[in-house]
Coordinates of C-alpha atoms and ligand atoms in Angstrom, one line a residue:
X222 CA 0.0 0.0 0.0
X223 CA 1.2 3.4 -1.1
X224 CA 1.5 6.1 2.1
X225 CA -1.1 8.5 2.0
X226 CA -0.6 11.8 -0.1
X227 CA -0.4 14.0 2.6
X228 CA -3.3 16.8 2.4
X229 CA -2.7 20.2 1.6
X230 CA -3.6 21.2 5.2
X231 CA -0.6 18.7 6.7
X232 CA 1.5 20.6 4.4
X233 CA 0.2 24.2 5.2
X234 CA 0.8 23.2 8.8
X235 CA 4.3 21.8 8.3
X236 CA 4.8 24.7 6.7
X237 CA 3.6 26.6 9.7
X238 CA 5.7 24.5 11.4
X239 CA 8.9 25.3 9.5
X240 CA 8.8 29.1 9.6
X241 CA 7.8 29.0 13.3
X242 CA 11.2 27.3 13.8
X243 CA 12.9 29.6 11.8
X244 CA 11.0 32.5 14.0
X245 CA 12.1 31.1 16.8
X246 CA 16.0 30.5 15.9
X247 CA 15.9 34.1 14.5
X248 CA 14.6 34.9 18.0
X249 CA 17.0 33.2 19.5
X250 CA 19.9 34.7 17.5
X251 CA 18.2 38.9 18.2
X252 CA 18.5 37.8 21.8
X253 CA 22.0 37.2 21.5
X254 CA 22.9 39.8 19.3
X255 CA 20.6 42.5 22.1
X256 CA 22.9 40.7 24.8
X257 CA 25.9 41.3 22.5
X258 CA 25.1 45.2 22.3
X259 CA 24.3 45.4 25.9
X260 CA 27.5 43.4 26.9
X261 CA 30.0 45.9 24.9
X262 CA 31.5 48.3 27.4
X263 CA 31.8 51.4 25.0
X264 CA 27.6 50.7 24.3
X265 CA 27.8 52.0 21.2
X266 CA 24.8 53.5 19.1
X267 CA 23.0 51.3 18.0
X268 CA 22.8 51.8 14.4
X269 CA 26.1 52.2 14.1
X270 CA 26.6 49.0 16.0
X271 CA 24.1 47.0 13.8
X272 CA 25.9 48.4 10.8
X273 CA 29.3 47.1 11.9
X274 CA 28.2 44.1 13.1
X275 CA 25.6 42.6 10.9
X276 CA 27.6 44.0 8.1
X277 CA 31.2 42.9 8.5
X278 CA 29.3 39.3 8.7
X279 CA 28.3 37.5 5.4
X280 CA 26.2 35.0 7.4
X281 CA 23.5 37.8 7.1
X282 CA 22.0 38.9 3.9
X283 CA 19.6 41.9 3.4
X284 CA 16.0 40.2 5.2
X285 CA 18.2 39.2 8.1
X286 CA 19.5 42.4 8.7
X287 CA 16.1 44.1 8.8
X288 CA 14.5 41.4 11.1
X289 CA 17.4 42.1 13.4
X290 CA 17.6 45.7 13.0
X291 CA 13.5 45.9 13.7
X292 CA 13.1 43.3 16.5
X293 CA 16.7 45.0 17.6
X294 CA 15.5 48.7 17.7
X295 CA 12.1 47.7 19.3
X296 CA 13.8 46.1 22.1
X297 CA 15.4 49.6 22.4
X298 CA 12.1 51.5 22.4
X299 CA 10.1 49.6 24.9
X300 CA 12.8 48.2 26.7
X301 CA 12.6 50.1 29.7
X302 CA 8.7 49.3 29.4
X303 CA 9.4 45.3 29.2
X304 CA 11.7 45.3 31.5
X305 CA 9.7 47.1 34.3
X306 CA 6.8 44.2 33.7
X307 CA 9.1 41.5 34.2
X308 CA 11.1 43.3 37.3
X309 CA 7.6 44.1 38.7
X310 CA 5.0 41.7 37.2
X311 CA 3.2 41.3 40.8
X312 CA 3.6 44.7 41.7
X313 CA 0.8 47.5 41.0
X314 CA 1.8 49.2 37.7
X315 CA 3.1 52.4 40.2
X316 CA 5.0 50.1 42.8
X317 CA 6.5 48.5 39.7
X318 CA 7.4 51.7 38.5
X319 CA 9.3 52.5 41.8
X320 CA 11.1 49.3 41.8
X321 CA 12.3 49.0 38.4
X322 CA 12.9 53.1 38.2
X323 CA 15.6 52.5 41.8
X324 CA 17.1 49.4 40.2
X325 CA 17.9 51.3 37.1
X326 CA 19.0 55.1 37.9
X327 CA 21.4 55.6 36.1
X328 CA 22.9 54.6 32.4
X329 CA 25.6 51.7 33.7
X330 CA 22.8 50.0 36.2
X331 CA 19.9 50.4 33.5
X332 CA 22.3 48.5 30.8
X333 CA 23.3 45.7 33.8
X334 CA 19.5 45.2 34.3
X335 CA 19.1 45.1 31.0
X336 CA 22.1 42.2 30.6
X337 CA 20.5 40.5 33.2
X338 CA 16.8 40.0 32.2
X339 CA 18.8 39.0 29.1
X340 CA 20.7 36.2 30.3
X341 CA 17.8 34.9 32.6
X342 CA 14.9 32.6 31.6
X343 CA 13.5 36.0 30.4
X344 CA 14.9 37.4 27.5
X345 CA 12.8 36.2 25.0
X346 CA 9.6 37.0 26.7
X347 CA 11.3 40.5 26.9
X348 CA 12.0 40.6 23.5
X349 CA 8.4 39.3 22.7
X350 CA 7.1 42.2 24.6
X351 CA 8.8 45.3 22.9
X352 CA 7.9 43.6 19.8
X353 CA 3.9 43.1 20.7
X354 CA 4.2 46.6 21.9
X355 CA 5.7 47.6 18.7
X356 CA 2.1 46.5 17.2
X357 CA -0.3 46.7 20.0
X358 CA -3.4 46.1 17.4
X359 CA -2.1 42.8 17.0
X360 CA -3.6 39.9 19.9
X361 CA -1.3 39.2 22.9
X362 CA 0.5 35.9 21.5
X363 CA -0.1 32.8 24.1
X364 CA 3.3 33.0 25.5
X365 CA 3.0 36.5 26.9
X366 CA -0.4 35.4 28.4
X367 CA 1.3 35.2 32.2
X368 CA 2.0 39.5 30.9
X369 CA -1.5 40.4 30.0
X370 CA -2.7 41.5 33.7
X371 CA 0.7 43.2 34.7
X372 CA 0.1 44.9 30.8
X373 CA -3.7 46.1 31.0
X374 CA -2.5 47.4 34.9
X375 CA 0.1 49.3 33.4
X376 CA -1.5 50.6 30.3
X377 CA -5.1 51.9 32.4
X378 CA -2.6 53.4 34.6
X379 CA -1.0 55.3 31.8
X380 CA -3.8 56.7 30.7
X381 CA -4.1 58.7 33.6
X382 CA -0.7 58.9 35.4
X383 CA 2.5 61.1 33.4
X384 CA 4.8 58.5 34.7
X385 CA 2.8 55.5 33.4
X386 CA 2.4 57.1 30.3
X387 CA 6.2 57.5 30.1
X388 CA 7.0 53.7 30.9
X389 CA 4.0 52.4 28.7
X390 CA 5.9 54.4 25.6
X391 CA 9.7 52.9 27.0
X392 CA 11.0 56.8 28.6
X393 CA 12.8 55.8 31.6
X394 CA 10.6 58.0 34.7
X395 CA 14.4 59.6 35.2
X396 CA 13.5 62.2 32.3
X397 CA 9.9 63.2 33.8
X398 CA 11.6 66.8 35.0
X399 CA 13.3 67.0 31.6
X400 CA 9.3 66.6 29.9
X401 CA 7.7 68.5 32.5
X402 CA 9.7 71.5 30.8
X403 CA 8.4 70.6 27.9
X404 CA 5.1 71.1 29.0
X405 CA 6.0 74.8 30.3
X406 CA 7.1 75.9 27.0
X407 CA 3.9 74.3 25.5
X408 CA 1.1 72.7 27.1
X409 CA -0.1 69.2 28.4
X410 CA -1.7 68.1 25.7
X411 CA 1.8 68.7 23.3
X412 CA 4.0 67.1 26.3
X413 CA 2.0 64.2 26.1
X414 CA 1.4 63.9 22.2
X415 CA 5.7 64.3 22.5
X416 CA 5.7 61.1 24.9
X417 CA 3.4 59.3 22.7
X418 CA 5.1 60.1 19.3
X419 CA 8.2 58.2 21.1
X420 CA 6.7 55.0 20.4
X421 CA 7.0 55.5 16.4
X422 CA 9.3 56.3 14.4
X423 CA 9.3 59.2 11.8
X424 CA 9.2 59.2 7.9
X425 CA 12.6 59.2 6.2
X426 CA 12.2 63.2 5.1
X427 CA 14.2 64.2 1.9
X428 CA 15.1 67.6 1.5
X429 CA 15.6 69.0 -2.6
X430 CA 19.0 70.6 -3.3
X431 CA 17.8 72.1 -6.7
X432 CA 14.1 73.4 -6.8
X433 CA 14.4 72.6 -10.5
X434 CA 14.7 69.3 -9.8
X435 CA 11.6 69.1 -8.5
X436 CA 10.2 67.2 -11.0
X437 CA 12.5 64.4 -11.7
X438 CA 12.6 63.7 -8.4
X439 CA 9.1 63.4 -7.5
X440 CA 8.6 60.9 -10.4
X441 CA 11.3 59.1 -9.4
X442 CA 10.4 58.7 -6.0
X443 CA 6.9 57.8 -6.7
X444 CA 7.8 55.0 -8.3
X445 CA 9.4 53.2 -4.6
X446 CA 7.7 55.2 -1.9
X447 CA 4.3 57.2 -0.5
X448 CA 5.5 60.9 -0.7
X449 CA 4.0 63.4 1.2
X450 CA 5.2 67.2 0.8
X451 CA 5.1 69.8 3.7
X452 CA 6.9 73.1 3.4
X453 CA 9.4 72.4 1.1
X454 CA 10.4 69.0 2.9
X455 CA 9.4 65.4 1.3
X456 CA 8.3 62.4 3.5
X457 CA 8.7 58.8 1.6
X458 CA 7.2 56.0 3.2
X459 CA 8.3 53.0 1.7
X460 CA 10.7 49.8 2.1
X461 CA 12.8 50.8 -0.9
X462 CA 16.3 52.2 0.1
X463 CA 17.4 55.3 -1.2
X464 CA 20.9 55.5 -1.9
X465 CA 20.6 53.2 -5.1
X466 CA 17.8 55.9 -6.6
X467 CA 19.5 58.4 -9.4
X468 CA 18.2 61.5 -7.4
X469 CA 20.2 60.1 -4.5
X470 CA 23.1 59.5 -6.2
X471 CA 23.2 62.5 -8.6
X472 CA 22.7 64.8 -5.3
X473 CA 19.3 66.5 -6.3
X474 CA 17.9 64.9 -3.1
X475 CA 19.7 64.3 0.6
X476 CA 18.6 63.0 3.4
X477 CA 17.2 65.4 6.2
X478 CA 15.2 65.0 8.9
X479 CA 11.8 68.1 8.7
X480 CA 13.0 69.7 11.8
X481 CA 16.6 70.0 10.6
X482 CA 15.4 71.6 7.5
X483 CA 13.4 74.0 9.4
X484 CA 16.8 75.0 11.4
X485 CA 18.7 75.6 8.7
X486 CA 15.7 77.7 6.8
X487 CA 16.3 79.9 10.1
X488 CA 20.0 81.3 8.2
X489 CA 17.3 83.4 5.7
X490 CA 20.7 84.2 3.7
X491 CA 20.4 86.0 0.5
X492 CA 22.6 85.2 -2.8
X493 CA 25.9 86.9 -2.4
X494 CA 25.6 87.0 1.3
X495 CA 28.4 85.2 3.5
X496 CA 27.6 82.1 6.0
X497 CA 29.8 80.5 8.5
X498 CA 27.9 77.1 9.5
X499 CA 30.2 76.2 12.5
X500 CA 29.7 73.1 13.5
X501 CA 29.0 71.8 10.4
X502 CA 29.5 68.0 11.2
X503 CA 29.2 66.2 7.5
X504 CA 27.0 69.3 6.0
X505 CA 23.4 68.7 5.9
X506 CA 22.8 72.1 6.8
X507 CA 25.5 73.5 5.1
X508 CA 24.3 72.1 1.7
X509 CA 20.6 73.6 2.6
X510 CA 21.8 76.9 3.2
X511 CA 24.2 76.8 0.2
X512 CA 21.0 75.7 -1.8
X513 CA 19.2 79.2 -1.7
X514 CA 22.5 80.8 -2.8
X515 CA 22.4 80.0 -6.0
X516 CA 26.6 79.9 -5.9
X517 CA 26.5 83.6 -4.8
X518 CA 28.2 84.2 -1.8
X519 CA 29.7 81.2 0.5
X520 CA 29.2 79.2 3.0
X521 CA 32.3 78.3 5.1
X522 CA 32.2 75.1 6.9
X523 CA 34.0 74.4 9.9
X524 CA 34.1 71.0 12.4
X525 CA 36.1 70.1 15.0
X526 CA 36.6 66.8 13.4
X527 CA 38.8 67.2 10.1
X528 CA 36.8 63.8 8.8
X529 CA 33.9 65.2 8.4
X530 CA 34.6 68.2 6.8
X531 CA 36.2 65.6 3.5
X532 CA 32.3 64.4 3.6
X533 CA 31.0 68.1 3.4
X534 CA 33.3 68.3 0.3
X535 CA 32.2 65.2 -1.6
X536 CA 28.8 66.3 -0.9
X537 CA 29.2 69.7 -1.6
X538 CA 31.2 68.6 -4.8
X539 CA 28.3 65.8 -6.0
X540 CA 25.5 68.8 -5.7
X541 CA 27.3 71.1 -7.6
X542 CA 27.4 73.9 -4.8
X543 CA 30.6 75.9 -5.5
X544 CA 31.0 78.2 -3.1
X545 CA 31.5 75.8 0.2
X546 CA 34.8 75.9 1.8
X547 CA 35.7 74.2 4.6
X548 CA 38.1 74.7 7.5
X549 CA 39.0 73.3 11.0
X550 CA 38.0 75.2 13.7
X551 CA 37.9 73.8 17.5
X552 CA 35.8 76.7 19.6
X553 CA 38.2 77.7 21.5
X554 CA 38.5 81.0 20.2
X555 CA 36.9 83.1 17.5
X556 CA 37.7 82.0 13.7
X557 CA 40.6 83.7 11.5
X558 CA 38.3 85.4 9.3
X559 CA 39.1 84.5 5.8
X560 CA 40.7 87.7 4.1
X561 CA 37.0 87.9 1.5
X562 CA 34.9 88.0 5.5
X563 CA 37.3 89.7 7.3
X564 CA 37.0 92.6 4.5
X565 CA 33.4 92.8 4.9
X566 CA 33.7 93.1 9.2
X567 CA 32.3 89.1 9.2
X568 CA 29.7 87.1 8.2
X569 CA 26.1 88.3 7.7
X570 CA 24.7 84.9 8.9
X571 CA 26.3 82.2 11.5
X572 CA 24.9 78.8 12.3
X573 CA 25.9 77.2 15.8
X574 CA 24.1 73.7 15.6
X575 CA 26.0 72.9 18.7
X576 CA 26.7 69.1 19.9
X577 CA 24.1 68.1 22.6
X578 CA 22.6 65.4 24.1
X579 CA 20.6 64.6 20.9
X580 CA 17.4 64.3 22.8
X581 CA 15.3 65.3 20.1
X582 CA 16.1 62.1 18.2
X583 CA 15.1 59.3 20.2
X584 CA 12.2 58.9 17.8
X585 CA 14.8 57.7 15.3
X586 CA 17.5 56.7 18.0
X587 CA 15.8 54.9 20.9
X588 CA 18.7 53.7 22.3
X589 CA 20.2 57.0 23.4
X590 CA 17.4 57.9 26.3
X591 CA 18.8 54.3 27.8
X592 CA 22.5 54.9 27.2
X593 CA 22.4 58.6 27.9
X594 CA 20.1 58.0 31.1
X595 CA 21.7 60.2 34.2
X596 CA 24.3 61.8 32.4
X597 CA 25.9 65.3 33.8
X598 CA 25.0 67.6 31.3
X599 CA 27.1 70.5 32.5
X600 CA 30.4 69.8 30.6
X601 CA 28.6 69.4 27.4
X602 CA 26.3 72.7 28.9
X603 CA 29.3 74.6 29.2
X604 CA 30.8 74.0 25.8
X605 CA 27.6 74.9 24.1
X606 CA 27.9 78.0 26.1
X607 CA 31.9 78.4 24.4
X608 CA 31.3 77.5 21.4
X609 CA 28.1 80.0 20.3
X610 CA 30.3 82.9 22.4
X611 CA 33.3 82.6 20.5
X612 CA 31.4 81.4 16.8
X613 CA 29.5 85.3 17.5
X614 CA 32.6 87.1 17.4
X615 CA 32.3 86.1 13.6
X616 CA 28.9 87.8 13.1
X617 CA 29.5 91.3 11.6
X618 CA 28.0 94.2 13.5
X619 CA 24.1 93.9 12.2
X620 CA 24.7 90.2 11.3
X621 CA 22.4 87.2 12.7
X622 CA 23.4 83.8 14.7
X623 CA 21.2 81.1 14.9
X624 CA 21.9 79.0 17.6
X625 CA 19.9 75.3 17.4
X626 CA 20.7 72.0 19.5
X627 CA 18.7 68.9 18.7
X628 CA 17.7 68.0 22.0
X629 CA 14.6 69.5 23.7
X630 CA 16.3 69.9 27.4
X631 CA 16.2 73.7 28.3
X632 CA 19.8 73.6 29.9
X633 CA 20.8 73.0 26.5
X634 CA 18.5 75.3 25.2
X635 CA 17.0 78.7 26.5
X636 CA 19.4 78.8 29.8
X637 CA 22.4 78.5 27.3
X638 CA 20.7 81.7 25.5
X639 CA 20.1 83.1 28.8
X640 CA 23.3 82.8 29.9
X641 CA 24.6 84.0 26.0
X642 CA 22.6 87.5 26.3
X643 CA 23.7 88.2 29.8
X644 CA 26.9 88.7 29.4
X645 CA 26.5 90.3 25.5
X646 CA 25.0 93.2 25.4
X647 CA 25.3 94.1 22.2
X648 CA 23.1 90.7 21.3
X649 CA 19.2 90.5 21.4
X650 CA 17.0 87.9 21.0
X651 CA 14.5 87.8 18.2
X652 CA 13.3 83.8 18.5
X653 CA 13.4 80.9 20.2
X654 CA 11.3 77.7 19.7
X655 CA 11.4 73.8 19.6
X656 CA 10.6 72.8 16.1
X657 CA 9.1 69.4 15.2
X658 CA 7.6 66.6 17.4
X659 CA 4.8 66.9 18.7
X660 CA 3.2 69.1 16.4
X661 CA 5.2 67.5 13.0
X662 CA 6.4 63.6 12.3
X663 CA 9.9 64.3 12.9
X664 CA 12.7 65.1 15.6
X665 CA 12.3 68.0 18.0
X666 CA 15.3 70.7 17.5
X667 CA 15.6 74.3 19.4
X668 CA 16.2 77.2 17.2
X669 CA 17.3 80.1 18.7
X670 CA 17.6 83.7 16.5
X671 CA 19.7 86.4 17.7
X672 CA 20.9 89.9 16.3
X673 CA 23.7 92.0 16.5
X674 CA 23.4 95.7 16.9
X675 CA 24.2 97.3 13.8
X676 CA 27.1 99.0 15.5
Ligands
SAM4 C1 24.8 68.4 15.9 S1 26.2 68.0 15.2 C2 26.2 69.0 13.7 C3 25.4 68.4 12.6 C4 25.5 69.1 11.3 N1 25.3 70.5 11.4 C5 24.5 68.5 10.2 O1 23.5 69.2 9.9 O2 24.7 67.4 9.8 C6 27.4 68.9 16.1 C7 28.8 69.0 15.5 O3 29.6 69.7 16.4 C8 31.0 69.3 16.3 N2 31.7 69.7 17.4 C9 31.8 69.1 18.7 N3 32.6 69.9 19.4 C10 33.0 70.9 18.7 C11 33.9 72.0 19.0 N4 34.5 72.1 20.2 N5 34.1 72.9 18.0 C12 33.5 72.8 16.8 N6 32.7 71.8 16.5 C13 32.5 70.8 17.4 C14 30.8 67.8 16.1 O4 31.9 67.2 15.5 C15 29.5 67.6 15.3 O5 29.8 67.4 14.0

């Protein structure tokens, strides 16, 4: 007797079967890579980490890389969520709170209580969690079952409690006086819509170098992604990657994040006018600003980190903008004024988009409100405050200096002004703002105007 064909429902199940196995060893093989991350001393960011890692290694093609990146960067997300459910699954949502928020007060024990739900019997319900939570319209799958009362606790008490809304969308309850700022300078209702928003992740936003490129572009793009315009700035949703596209690669289109492009629209240079963007990093704003110059004028670039300023030049160079220079410059003391500036008393514009604690990109980042948790912000304070005094001795008398961080912490922000304008008289302020998140999908940066007397 011949076996019996097996029906197409035994081999619908087997397959099932098969790519729940191969779920599971992927599973298996995020929780070592999360432990891997967690167990480097340095903690590096994780992108960057992913990159290195996942890259250097030809075990992992291109679908393996973006299951690991996702389940990878959720785990960073709603960590600090997960992980206060499993340190306090008995406890009331606010006791659990408390317990997990003592236990993890600062960066280095967060990351070892991290490690250690890791390397216990529940990582991979910790991993399963951040990725439910990642898609809470989806059901509660059976094995996080023993979560679901410790879960609806938490998420009822969200609903009325700041901290619970905090841990529900994975903010450690460390940052709440950092928020509660926040809600100063706008109101509840955007401090919350801000702790919401952390739980996704905004569009990739494309920024035009040539208006007249408008058009190629767009039908390009439409072809891989949903695009959605808003002020100037281009959202595209889509899976496809960009840097393979012709408008990517000819320069017409770089990557830049709304908010960013709403700082640099704050340096309202004219053609023929002179800019100084001074901490230019690899040039995103530097090649916005040179974009409504038409080649008239310049824009000098300057970085601490000689590196980055080959990066503005290839860029600069693929765009066609010919009138970016670059230089090293450290902060330390004002710039030797190129010959062309000097002649003119300085530059009509300066851009200080200072280094901060990059707070306003956990959105995208969600690893840096973990690794970053408890850190002494005054160092980093008191550079800001050096590096936008001695970048203003550049501004020519009548001249403007925007000064923007991307972080939303007012010591970063409106004290460092504060502290700018009291002790320069001949400076007043004519703006200061957050831009972005809550009220846009993007990152939250500061953007500070201020104006020189004209003499
Ligand atoms: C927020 S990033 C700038 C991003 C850049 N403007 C862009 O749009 O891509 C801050 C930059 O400040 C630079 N920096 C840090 N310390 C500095 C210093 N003492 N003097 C000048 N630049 C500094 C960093 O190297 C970094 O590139």
């Amino acid at each position: 007797m011949s076996p019996k064909k097996p029906s197409s429902a035994y081999h619908k199940e087997r397959q099932n079967k098969s790519s729940d196995n191969r779920t599971a060893n992927q599973m298996r093989q995020a929780l070592t890579l999360w432990e891997e991350w967690l167990a480097d001393e340095k903690w590096y960011q994780l992108d960057r980490w992913l990159k290195q890692t996942l890259g250097k290694n030809k075990k992992y093609g291109k679908r393996d890389r973006l299951f690991y990146g996702d389940v990878l960067f959720n785990a960073a997300r709603f960590g600090y969520l997960a992980a206060t459910l499993i340190k306090g699954q008995t406890l009331k949502a606010e006791e659990a709170i408390a317990h997990f928020s003592t236990l993890s007060s600062n960066a280095s024990r967060l990351k070892q209580q991290l490690l250690n739900i890791a390397r216990s019997n529940k990582g991979q319900d910790f991993l399963a969690l951040c990725q439910w939570r990642s898609q809470p319209e989806n059901k509660l799958p059976t094995e996080l079952q023993p979560y679901f009362g410790a879960l609806t606790k938490m998420q009822e008490y969200a609903e009325n409690n700041r901290a619970g809304l905090f841990v529900w969308n994975g903010i450690p309850v460390n940052y709440q006086p950092n928020i509660e700022t926040l809600a100063h300078h706008s109101s509840e209702s955007e401090a919350n819509a801000f702790i919401n928003a952390q739980s996704t992740r905004p569009p990739l936003w494309l920024r035009l170098n040539h208006a007249n490129k408008h058009h190629d572009v767009i039908s390009e793009l439409s072809e891989f992604y949903s695009l959605e315009e808003n002020d100037g700035a281009i959202a595209a949703s889509g899976q496809r990657g960009i840097f393979g596209l012709e408008s990517y690669q000819k320069g017409w289109v770089e990557i830049q994040d709304w908010a960013s492009q709403q700082l640099a629209k704050r340096v309202k240079a004219t053609p023929g006018q002179k800019v100084w963007d001074a901490c230019a990093g690899g040039g995103g704003k530097t090649q916005a600003i040179a974009s409504t110059l038409n080649n008239k004028g310049a824009v000098w670039a300057t970085d601490i980190r000689e590196y980055k300023l080959a990066e503005v030049k290839r860029r600069a160079k693929l765009a066609g903008f010919f009138n970016i220079r670059t230089a090293p410059w450290k902060g330390e003391e004002p710039i030797k004024q190129p010959k062309e500036i000097a002649n003119d008393g300085g530059f009509d514009w300066v851009l200080v988009d200072a280094p901060c604690s990059s707070s306003g990109t956990w959105r995208r980042n969600p690893d840096a409100k973990l690794r970053n948790l408890g850190e002494d912000l005054s160092p980093l304070n008191a550079l800001q405050l050096q590096i936008l005094t001695q970048a203003s001795h550049g501004v020519k008398n009548g001249g403007k200096l925007v000064y923007g961080t991307c972080s939303f912490f007012e010591e970063e922000n409106q004290h460092i002004i504060k502290q700018f304008l009291a002790s320069n008289t001949q400076w007043s302020l004519e703006s200061e703002e957050l831009i972005g998140c809550p009220n846009h999908n993007s990152d939250t940066l500061f953007a500070a105007v201020l104006s020189k007397q004209a003499n």
